[in-house]
PDB file of C-alpha atoms in Angstrom:
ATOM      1  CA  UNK N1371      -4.231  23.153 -13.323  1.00  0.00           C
ATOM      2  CA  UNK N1372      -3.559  19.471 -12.434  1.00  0.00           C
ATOM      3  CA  UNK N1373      -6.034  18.213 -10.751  1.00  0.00           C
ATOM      4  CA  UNK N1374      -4.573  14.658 -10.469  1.00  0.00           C
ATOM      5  CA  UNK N1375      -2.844  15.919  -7.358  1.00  0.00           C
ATOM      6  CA  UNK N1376      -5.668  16.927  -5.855  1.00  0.00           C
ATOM      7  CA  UNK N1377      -7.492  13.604  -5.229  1.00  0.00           C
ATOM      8  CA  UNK N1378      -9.743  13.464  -2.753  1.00  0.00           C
ATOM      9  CA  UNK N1379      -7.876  10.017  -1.384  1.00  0.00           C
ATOM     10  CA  UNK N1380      -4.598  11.682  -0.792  1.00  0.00           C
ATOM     11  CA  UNK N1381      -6.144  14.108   1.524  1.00  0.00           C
ATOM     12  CA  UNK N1382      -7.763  11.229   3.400  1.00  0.00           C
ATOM     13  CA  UNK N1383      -5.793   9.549   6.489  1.00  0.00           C
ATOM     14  CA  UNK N1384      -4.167   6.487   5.914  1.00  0.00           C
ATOM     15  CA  UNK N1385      -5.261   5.366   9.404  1.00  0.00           C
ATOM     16  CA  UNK N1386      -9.128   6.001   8.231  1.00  0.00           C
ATOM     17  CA  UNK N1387      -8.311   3.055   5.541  1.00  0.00           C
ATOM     18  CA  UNK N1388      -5.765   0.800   7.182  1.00  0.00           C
ATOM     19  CA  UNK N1389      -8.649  -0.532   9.446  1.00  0.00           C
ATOM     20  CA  UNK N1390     -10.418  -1.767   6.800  1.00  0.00           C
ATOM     21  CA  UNK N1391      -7.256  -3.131   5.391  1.00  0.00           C
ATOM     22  CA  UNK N1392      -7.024  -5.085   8.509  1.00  0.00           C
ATOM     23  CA  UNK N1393     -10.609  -5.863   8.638  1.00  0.00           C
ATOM     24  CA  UNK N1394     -10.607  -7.353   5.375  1.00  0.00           C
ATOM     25  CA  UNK N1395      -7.506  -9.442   5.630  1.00  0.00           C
ATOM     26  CA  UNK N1396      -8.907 -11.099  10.057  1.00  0.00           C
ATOM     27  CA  UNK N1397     -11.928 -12.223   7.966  1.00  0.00           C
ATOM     28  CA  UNK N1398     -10.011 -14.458   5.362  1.00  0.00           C
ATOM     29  CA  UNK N1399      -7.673 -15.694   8.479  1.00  0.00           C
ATOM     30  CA  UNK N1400      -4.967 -13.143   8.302  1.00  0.00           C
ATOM     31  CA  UNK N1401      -3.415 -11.153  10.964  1.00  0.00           C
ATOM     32  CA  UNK N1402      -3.041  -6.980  11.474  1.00  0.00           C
ATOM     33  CA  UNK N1403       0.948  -8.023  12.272  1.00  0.00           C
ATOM     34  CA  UNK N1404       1.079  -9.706   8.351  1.00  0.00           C
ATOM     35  CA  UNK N1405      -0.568  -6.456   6.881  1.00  0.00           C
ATOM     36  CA  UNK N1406       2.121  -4.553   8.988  1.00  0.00           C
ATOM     37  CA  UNK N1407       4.712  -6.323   7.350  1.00  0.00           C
ATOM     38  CA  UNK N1408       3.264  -5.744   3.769  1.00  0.00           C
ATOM     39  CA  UNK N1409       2.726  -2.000   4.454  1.00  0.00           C
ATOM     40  CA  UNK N1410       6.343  -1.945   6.276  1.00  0.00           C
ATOM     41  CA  UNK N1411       8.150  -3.874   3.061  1.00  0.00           C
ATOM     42  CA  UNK N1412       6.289  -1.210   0.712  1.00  0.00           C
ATOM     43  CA  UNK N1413       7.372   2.119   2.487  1.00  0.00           C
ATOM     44  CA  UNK N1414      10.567   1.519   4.486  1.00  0.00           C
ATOM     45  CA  UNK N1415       8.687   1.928   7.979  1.00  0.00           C
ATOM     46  CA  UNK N1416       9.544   0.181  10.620  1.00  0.00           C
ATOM     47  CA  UNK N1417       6.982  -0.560  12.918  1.00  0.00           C
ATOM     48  CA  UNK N1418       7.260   1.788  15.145  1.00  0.00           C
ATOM     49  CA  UNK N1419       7.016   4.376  12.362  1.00  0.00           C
ATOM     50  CA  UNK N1420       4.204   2.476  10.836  1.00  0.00           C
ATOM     51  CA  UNK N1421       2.431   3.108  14.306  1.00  0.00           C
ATOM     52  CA  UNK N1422       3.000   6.573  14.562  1.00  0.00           C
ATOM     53  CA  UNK N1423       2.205   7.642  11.442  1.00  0.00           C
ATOM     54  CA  UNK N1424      -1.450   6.363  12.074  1.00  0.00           C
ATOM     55  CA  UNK N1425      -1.368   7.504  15.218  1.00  0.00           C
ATOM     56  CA  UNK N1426      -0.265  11.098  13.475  1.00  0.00           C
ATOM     57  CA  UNK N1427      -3.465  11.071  10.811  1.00  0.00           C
ATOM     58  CA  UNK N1428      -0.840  10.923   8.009  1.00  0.00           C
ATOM     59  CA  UNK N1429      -2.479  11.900   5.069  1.00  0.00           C
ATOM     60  CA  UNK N1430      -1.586   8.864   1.931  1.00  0.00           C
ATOM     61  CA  UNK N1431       0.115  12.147  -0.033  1.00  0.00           C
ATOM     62  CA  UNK N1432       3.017  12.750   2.773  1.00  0.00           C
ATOM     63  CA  UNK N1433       2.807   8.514   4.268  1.00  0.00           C
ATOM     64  CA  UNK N1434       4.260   8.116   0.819  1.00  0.00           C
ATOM     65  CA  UNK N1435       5.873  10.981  -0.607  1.00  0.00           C
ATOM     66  CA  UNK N1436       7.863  10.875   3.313  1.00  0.00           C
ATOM     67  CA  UNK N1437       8.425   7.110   3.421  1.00  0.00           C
ATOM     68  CA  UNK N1438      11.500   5.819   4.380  1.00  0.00           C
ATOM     69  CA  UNK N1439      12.255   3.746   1.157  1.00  0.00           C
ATOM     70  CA  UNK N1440      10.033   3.048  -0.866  1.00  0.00           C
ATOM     71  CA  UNK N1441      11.054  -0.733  -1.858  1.00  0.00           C
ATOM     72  CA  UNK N1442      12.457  -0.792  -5.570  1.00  0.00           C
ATOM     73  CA  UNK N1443      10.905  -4.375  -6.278  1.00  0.00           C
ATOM     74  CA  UNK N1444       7.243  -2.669  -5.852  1.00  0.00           C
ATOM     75  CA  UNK N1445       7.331  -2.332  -9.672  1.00  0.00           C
ATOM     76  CA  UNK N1446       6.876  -5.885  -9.743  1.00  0.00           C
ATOM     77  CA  UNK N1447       3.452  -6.039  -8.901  1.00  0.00           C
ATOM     78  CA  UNK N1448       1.165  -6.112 -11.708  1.00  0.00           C
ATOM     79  CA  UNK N1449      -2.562  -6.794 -11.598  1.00  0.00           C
ATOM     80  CA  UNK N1450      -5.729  -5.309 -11.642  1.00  0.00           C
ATOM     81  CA  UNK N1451      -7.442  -3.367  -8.152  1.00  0.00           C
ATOM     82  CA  UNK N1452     -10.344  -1.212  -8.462  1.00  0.00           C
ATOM     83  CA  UNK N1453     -11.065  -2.558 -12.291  1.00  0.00           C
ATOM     84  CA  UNK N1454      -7.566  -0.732 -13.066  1.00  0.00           C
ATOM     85  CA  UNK N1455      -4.566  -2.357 -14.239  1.00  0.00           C
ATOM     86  CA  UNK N1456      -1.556  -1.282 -11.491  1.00  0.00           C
ATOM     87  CA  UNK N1457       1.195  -0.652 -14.248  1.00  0.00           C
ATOM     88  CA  UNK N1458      -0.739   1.409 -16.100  1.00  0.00           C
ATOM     89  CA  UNK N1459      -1.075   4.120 -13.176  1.00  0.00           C
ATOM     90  CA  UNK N1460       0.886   7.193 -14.162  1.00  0.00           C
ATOM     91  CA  UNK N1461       0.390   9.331 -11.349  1.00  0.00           C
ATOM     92  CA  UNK N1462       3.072   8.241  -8.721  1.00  0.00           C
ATOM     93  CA  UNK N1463       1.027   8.680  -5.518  1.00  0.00           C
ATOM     94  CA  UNK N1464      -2.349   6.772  -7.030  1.00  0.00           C
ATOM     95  CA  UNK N1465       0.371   3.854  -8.061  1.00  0.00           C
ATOM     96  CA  UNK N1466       1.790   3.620  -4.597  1.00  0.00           C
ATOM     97  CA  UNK N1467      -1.895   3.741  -3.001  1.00  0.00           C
ATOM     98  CA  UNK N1468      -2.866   0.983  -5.077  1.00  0.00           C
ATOM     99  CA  UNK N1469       0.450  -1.101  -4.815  1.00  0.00           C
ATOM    100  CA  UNK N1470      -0.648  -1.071  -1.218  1.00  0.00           C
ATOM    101  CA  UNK N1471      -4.438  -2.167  -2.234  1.00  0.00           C
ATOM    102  CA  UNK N1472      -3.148  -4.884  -4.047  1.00  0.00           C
ATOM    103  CA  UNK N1473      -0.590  -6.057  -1.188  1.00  0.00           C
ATOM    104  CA  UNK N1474      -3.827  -6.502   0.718  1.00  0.00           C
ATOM    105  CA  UNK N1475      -5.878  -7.967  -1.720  1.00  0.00           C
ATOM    106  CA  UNK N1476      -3.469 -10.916  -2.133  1.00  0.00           C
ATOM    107  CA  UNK N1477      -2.997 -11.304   1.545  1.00  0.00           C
ATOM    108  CA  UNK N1478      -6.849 -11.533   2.129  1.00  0.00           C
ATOM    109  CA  UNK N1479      -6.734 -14.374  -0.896  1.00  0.00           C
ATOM    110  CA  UNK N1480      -4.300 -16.345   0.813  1.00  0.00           C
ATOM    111  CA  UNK N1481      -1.180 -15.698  -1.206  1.00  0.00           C
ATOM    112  CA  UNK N1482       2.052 -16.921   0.468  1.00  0.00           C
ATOM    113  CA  UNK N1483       4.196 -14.148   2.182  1.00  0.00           C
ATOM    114  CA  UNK N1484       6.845 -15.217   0.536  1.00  0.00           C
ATOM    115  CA  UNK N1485       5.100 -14.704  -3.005  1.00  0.00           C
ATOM    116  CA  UNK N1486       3.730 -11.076  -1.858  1.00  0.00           C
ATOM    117  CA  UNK N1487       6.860  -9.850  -0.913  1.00  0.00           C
ATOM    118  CA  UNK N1488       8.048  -9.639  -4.246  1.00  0.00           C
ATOM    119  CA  UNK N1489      12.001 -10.600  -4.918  1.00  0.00           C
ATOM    120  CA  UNK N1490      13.873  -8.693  -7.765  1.00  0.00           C
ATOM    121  CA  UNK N1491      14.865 -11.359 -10.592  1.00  0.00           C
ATOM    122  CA  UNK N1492      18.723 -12.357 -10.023  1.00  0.00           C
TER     123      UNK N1492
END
């Protein structure tokens, strides 16, 4: 049996977490409308999606494995969250939750938008 589908976090709502996502990016100066738009240019959302999925108690499994799009030029961020280096992540759904960690992470350090939202090499 695989039990790397089975992690506890992708039973857990994303709403239960995005709070603290918020949380930690209003303490370094950063706005709930700025993690919106990381969270939107990850999955495809729109806002109003965004919103009702919370709203819904959408567990992280089907907020990603239902997203709209996910955006192609998430492969470009590379890094370490949780002591783990992101490319390294093999199981799709554990990548996509920590692509989103990291999103956050660099928002609460103060890393441009414009650097965050990653642009595909021409």
């Amino acid at each position: 049996m695989d039990n790397s589908r089975n992690h506890r976090v992708y039973a857990t709502s994303v709403a239960s977490v995005y709070k603290h996502y918020i949380t930690k990016a209003e303490r370094k100066g950063r706005t709930k409308a700025e993690v919106d738009e990381v969270t939107c240019w990850l999955t495809g959302h729109t806002q109003e999606g965004l919103e009702r999925e919370l709203a819904n108690q959408t567990t992280f499994q089907d907020f990603f494995d239902n997203a709209p799009r996910l955006n192609p030029a998430r492969s470009l961020i590379r890094g370490v969250i949780c002591g783990v280096r992101i490319e390294e992540i093999e199981e799709p759904t554990m990548r996509e939750i920590r692509y989103l960690d990291k999103l956050v992470d660099e928002l609460a350090k103060g890393r441009p938008m414009e650097k965050i939202l990653r642009q595909p090499p021409a």
